[in-house]
Coordinates of C-alpha atoms in Angstrom, one line a residue:
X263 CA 1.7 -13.3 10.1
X264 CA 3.4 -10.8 12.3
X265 CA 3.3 -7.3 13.5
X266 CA 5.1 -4.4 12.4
X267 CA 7.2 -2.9 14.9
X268 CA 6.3 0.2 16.1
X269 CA 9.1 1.9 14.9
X270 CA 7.4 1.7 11.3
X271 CA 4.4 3.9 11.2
X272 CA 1.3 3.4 10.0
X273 CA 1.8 5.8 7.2
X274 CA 4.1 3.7 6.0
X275 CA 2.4 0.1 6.5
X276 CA -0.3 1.3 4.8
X277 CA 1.7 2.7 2.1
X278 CA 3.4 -0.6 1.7
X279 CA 6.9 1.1 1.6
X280 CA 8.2 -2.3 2.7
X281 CA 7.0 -3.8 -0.2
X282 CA 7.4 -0.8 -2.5
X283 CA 11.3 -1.0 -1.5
X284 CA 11.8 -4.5 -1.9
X285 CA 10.2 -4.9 -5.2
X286 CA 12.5 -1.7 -6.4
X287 CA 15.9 -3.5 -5.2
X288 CA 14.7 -6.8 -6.7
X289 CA 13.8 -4.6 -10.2
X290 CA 10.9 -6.6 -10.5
X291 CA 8.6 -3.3 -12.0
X292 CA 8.0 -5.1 -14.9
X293 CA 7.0 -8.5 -13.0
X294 CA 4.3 -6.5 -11.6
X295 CA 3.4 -4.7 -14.6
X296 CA 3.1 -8.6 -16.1
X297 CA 1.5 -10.1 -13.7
X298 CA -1.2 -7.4 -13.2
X299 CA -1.7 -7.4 -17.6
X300 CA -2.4 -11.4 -17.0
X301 CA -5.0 -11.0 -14.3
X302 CA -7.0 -8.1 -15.2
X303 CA -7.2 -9.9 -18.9
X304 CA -8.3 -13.2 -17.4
X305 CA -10.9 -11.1 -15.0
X306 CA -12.2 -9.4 -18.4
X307 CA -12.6 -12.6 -20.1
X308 CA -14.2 -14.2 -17.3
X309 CA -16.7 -11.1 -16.6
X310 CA -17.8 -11.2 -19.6
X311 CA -16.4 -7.2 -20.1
X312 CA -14.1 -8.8 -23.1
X313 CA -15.5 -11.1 -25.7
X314 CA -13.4 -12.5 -28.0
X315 CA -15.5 -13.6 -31.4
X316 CA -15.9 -12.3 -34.7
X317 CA -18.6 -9.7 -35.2
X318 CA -20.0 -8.2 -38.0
X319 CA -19.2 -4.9 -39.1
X320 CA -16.8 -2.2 -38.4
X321 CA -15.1 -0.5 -34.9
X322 CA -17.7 1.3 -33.0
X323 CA -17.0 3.1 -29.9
X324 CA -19.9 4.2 -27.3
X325 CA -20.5 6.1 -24.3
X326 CA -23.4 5.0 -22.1
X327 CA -24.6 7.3 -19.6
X328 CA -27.3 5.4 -18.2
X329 CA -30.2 3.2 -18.5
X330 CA -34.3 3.8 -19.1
X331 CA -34.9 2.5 -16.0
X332 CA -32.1 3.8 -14.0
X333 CA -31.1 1.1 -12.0
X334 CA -27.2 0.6 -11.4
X335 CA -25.9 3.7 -11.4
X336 CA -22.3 2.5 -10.4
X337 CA -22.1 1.6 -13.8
X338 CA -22.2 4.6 -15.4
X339 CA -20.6 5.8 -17.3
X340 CA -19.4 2.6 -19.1
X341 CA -17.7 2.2 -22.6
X342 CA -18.8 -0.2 -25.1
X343 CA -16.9 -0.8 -28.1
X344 CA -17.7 -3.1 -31.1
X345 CA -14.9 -4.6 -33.0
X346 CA -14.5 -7.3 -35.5
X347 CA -12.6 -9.4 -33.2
X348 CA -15.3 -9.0 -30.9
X349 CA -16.8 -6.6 -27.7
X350 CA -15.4 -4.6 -24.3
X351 CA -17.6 -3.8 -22.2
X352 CA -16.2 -1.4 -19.4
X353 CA -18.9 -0.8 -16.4
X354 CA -17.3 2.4 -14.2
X355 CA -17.1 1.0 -11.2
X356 CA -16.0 -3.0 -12.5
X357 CA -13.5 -1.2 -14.2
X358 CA -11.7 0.8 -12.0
X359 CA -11.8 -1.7 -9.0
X360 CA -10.7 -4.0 -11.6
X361 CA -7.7 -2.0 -12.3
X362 CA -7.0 -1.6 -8.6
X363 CA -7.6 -5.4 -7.8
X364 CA -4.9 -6.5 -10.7
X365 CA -2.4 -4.0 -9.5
X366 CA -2.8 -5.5 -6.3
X367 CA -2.7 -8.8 -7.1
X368 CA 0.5 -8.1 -9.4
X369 CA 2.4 -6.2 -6.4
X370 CA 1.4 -9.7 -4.2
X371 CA 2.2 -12.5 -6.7
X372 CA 5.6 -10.8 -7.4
X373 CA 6.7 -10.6 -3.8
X374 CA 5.6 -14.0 -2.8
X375 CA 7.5 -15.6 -6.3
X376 CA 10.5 -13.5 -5.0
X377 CA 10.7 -14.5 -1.4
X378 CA 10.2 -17.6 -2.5
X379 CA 12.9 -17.8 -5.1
X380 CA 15.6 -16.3 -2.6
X381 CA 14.5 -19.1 -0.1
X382 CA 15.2 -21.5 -2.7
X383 CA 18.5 -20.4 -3.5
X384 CA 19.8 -19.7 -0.3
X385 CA 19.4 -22.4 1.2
X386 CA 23.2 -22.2 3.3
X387 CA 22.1 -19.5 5.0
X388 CA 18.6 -21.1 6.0
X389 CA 20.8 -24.4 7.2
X390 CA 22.7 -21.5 8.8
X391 CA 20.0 -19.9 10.3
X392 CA 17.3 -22.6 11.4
X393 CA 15.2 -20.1 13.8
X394 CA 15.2 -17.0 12.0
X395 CA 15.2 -18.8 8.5
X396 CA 12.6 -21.4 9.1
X397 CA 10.3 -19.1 10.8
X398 CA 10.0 -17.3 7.4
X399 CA 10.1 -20.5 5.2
X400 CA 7.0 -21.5 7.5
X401 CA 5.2 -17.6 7.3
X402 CA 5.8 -17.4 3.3
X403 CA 3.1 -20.3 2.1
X404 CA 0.5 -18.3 4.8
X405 CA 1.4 -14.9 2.8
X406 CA 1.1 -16.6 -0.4
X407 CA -2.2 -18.2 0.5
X408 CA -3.5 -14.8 1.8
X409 CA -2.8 -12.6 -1.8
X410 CA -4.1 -16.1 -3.6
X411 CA -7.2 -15.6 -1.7
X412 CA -7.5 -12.0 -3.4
X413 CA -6.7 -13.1 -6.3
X414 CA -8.9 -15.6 -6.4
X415 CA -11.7 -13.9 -5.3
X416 CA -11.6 -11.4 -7.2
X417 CA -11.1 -13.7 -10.5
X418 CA -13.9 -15.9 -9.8
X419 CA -16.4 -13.2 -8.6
X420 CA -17.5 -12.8 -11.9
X421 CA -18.6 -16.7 -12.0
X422 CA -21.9 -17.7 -11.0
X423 CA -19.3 -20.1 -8.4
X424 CA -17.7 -17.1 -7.3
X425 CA -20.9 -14.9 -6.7
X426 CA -22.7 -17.8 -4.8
X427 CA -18.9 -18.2 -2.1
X428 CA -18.9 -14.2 -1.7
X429 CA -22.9 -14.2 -0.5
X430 CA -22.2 -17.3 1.8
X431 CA -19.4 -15.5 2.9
X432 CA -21.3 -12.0 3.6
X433 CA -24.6 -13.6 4.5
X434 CA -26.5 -12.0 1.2
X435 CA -28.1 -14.3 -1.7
X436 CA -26.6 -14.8 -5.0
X437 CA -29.7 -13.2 -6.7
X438 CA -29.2 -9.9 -4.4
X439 CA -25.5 -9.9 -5.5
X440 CA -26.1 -10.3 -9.0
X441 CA -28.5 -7.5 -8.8
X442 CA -26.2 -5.2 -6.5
X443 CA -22.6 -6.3 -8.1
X444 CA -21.1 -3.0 -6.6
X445 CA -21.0 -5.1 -3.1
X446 CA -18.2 -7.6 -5.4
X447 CA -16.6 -4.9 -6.1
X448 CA -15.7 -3.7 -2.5
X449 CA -15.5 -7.1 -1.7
X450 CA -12.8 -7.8 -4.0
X451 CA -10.9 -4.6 -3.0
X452 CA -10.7 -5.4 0.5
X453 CA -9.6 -8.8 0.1
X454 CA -6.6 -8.0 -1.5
X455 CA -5.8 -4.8 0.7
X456 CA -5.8 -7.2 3.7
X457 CA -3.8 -9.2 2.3
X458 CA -1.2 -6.8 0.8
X459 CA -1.1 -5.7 4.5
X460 CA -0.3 -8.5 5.7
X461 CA 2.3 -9.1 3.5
X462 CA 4.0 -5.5 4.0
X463 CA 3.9 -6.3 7.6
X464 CA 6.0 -9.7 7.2
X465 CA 8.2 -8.1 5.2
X466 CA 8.8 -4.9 7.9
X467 CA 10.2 -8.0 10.5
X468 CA 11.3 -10.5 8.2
X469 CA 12.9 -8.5 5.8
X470 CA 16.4 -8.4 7.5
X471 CA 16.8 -11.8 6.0
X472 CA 16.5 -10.4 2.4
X473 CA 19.1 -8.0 2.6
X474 CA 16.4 -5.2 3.0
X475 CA 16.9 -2.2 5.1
X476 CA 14.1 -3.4 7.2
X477 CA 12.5 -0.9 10.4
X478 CA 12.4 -3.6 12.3
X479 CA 15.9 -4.6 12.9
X480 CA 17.7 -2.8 10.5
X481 CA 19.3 -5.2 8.6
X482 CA 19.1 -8.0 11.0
X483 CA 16.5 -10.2 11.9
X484 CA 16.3 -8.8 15.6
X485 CA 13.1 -10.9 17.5
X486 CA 12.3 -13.4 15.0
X487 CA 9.8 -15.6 16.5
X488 CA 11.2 -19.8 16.4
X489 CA 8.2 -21.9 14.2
X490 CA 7.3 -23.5 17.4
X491 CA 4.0 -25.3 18.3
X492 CA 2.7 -22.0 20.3
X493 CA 3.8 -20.2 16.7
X494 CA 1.8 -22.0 14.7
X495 CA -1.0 -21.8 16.8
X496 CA -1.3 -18.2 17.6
X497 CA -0.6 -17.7 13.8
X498 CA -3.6 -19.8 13.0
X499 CA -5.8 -18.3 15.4
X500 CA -5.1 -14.9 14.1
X501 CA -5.4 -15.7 10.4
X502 CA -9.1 -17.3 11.3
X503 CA -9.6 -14.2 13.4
X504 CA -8.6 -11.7 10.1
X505 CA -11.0 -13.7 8.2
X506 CA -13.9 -14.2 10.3
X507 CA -13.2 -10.1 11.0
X508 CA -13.1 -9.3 7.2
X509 CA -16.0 -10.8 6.3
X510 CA -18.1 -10.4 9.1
X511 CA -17.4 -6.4 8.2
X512 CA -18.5 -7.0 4.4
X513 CA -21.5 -8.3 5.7
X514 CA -22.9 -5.0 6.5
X515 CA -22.5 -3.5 3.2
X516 CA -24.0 -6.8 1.3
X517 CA -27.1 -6.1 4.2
X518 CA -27.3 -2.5 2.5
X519 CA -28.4 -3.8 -0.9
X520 CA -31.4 -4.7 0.8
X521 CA -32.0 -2.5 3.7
X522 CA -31.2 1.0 2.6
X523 CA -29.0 3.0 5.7
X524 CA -31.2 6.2 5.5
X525 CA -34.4 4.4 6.6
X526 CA -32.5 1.8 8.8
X527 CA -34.2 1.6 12.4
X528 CA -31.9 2.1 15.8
X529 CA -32.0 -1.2 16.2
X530 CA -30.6 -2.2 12.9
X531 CA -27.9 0.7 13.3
X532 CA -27.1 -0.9 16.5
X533 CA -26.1 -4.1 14.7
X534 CA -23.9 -2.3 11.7
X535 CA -22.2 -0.2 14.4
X536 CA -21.6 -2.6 17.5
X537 CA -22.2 -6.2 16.1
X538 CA -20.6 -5.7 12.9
X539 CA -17.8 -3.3 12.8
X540 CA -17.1 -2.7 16.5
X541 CA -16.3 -6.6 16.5
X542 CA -15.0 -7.3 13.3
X543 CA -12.4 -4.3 13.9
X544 CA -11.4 -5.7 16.8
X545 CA -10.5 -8.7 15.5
X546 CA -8.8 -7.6 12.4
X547 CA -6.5 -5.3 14.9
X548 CA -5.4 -8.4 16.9
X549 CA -4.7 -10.2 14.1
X550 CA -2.7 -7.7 12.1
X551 CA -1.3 -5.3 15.4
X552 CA -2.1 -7.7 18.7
X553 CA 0.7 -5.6 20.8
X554 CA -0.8 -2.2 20.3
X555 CA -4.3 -3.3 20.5
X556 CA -3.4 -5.3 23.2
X557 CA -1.3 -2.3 24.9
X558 CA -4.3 -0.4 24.4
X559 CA -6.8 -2.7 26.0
X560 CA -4.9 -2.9 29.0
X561 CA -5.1 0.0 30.5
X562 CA -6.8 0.5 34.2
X563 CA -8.5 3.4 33.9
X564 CA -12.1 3.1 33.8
X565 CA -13.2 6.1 31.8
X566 CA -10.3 6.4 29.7
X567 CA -10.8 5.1 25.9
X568 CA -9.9 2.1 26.6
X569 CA -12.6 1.6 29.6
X570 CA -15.3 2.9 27.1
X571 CA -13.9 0.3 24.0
X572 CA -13.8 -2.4 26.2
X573 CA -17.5 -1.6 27.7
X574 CA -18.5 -1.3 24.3
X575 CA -17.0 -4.4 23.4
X576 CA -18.2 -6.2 25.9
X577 CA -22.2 -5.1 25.1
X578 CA -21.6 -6.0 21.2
X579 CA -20.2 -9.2 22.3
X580 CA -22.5 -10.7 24.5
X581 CA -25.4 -9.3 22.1
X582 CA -23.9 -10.8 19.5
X583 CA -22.8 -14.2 21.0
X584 CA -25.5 -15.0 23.9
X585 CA -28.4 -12.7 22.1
X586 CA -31.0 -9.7 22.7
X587 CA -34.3 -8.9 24.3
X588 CA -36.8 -10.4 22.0
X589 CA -38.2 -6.2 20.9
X590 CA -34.3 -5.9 19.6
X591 CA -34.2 -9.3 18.1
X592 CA -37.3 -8.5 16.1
X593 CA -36.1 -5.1 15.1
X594 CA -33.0 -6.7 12.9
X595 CA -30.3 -7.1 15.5
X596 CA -30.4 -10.9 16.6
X597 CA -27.8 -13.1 18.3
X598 CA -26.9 -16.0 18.3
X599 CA -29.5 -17.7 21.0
X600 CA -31.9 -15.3 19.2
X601 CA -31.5 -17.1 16.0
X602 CA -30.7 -20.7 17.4
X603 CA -35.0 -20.3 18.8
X604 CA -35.9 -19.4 15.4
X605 CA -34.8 -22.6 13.8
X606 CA -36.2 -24.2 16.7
X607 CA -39.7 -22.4 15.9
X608 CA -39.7 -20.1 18.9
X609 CA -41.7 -17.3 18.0
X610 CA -40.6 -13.8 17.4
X611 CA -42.6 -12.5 20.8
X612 CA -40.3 -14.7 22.8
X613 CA -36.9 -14.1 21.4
X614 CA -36.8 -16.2 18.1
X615 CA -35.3 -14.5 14.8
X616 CA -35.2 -16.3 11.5
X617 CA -31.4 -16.7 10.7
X618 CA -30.1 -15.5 7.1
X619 CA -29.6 -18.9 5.7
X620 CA -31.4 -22.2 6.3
X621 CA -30.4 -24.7 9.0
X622 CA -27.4 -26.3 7.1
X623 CA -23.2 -26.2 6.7
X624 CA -23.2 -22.4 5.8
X625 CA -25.7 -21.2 9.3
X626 CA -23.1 -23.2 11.2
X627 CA -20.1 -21.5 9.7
X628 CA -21.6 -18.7 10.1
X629 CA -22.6 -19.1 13.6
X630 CA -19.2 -20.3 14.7
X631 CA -16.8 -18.4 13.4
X632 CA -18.9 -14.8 13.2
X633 CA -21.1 -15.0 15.9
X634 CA -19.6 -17.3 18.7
X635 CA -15.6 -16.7 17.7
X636 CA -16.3 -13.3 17.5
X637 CA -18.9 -12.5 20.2
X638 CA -17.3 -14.4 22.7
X639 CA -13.6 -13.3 21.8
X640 CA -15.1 -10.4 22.1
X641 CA -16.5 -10.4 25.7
X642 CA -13.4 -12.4 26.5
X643 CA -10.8 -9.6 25.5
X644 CA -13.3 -6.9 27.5
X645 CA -12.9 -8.4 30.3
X646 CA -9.6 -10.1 30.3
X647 CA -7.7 -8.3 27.8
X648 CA -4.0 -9.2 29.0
X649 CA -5.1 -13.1 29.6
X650 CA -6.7 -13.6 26.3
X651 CA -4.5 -11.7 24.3
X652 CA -1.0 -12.2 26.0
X653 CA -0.8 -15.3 24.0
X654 CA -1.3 -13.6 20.8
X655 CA 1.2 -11.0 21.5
X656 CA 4.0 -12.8 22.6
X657 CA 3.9 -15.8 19.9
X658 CA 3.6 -12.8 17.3
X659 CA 7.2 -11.9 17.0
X660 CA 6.7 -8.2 17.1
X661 CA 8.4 -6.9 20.5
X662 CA 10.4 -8.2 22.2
X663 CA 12.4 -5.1 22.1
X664 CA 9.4 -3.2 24.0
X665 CA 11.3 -4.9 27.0
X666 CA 14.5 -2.7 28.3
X667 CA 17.7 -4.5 27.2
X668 CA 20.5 -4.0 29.3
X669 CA 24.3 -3.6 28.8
X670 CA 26.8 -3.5 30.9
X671 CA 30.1 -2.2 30.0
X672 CA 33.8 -1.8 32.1
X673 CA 35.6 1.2 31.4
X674 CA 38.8 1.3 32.5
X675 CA 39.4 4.8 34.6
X676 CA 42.4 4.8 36.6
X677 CA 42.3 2.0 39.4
X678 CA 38.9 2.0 38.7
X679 CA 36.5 0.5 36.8
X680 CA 33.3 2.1 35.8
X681 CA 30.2 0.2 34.6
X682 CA 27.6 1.8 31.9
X683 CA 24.3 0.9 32.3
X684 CA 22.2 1.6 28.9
X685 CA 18.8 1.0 27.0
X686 CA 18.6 -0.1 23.9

């Protein structure tokens, strides 16, 4: 996965133009329009908001507004309609993420199955082009995989399965999930914007070998990264880190079906604000823009905003990875030596916290790559921003025309030769 150059906004990452443009040149609307019919059918059979079996009676059509006991108000208003072929059940907020998730998931299944087709068939140019074209043979599985893992997400969510890997994921319980199913929802919707993101942004350097217009070398593939060994590596890391981030950022909103924000104590807001999202958007912007964040990061100044982010960041990260005095602990904002006590049956008055999930596969998980990989990447880009991210920025493929490029030009003049000296 690499970074868009900043020559291409963000207006226009975001916007996926990238992907907007190279699914208009490939006339693949109707591909989209397909693939997103498919999914959002499947996700309505497997939801349970379409059920195909006979029913007596005639067509009846419903509004419902609510419920006598007023409980999930996302829900409302929903449509019900009885058929003889059988029932749809349309929830308001299912739906509409629903229709956003399949749209989504048809833009990023039609890209992927079109990159991938034009790999196939030009395989002279790739033989041609072993650097530039095997780096994108090597990126396009890891962008395939990423929109999969919307898709599937967001497909299997409505499964008891699916439920059961999004509260493991978020550090909720399958009953609280059940019971709050706007949190699968947002979950699913941010899946699959992440990865559409990082898709656009593969296309904005990569898409010189397509034949697109691409803002990153227009037309060319100018500072495409080789597939080496350090590649690979940095790629990884920065894929675990958009996960870990992702998720680690969800968690928050799955901890609001239980603790409601308005009555939240400092402590607790201490741990949305700094251990959550302060981390988690940290490591979602080295994974998706490491040159900028690293850029920004950099700088000396000590009360610019980057002296203040990196203080900040190195605060959430050691509270987050080492742990908290044991008043804070107790309050709802633990670390990871906080809750590494409680399962050893330290008590609360000396710094224990009882983790989310019993001692097992899923607390080490979630220990390792939320608490620790974050946390301690964390403290580790605070106070060494250039050292620990260098690596990331310069295996990325993003800028290597940051660096002045010089030409040098004779011009004949006379007797006289005179040299030109210019920046790219």
């Amino acid at each position: 996965m690499s970074e868009a150059p900043p020559t291409a906004g963000a207006l226009a990452v975001f916007t996926l133009s990238e992907t907007r443009r190279f699914i208009r040149q490939s006339h693949a609307r109707m591909m989209v329009v397909f693939f997103a019919i498919v999914y959002a059918l499947g996700s309505m059979v497997l939801g349970g908001m379409l059920i195909l079996a006979r029913t007596p009676g005639s067509y009846t059509a419903e509004v419902i507004w609510g419920n006598a006991l007023g409980t999930g108000a996302w829900n409302y208003p929903g449509f019900l309609l009885l058929a003889p072929w059988g029932v749809v059940d349309l929830p308001f907020l299912a739906t509409w993420s629903m229709v956003v998730v399949s749209i989504g998931v048809g833009i990023g299944v039609s890209v992927a199955l079109l990159i991938t087709a034009r790999l196939i068939r030009d395989r002279r140019r790739a033989a041609a082009q072993p650097g530039s074209a095997g780096a994108i043979a090597g990126l396009t599985p890891a962008m395939i995989a990423l929109v999969t893992l919307g898709a599937c997400c967001s497909t299997t969510a409505a499964a008891t399965a699916g439920v059961g890997l999004v509260a493991q994921a978020s550090g909720s319980t399958l009953n609280n999930l059940l019971i709050n199913n706007w949190y699968l929802d947002v979950f699913q919707i941010v899946v699959i914007a992440v990865a559409l993101l990082a898709q656009e942004m593969i296309l904005e350097i990569y898409g010189g070998l397509f034949g697109l217009r691409g803002s990153a070398s227009g037309g060319t593939a100018v500072g495409t990264p080789r597939l080496d060994r350090r590649t690979l590596v940095a790629g990884a890391f920065r894929a675990v880190l958009l996960v870990a981030g992702v998720t680690w950022s969800l968690a928050m909103f799955a901890e609001w079906t239980t603790v409601a924000p308005q009555s939240a104590s400092a402590s607790v807001w201490f741990q949305w604000a700094f251990q959550h999202q302060l981390l988690a958007g940290l490591a979602i912007a080295v994974a998706m823009f490491p040159s900028a964040t690293t850029r920004f990061l950099s700088k000396a100044e000590t009360f610019s905003a980057s002296g203040l982010a990196r203080a900040a960041l190195l605060v959430a990260g050691l509270s987050l990875a080492v742990g908290v005095p044991p008043a804070v602990a107790a309050a709802g904002a633990p670390g990871f030596v906080n809750e590494l006590l409680g399962t050893l049956g330290v008590p609360s008055a000396w710094g224990g916290a009882t983790p989310v999930f019993a001692p097992g596969l899923t607390l080490y998980l979630r220990w390792t790559f939320q608490y620790l990989l974050l946390g301690g990447f964390a403290v580790g880009a605070a106070i060494f921003p250039s050292r620990i991210l260098g690596p990331l920025r310069t295996a990325s493929g993003s800028v290597l025309e940051e660096e002045p490029v010089r030409a040098t030009v004779s011009l004949p003049r006379g007797d006289a030769a005179a040299t030109v000296s210019g920046l790219r």
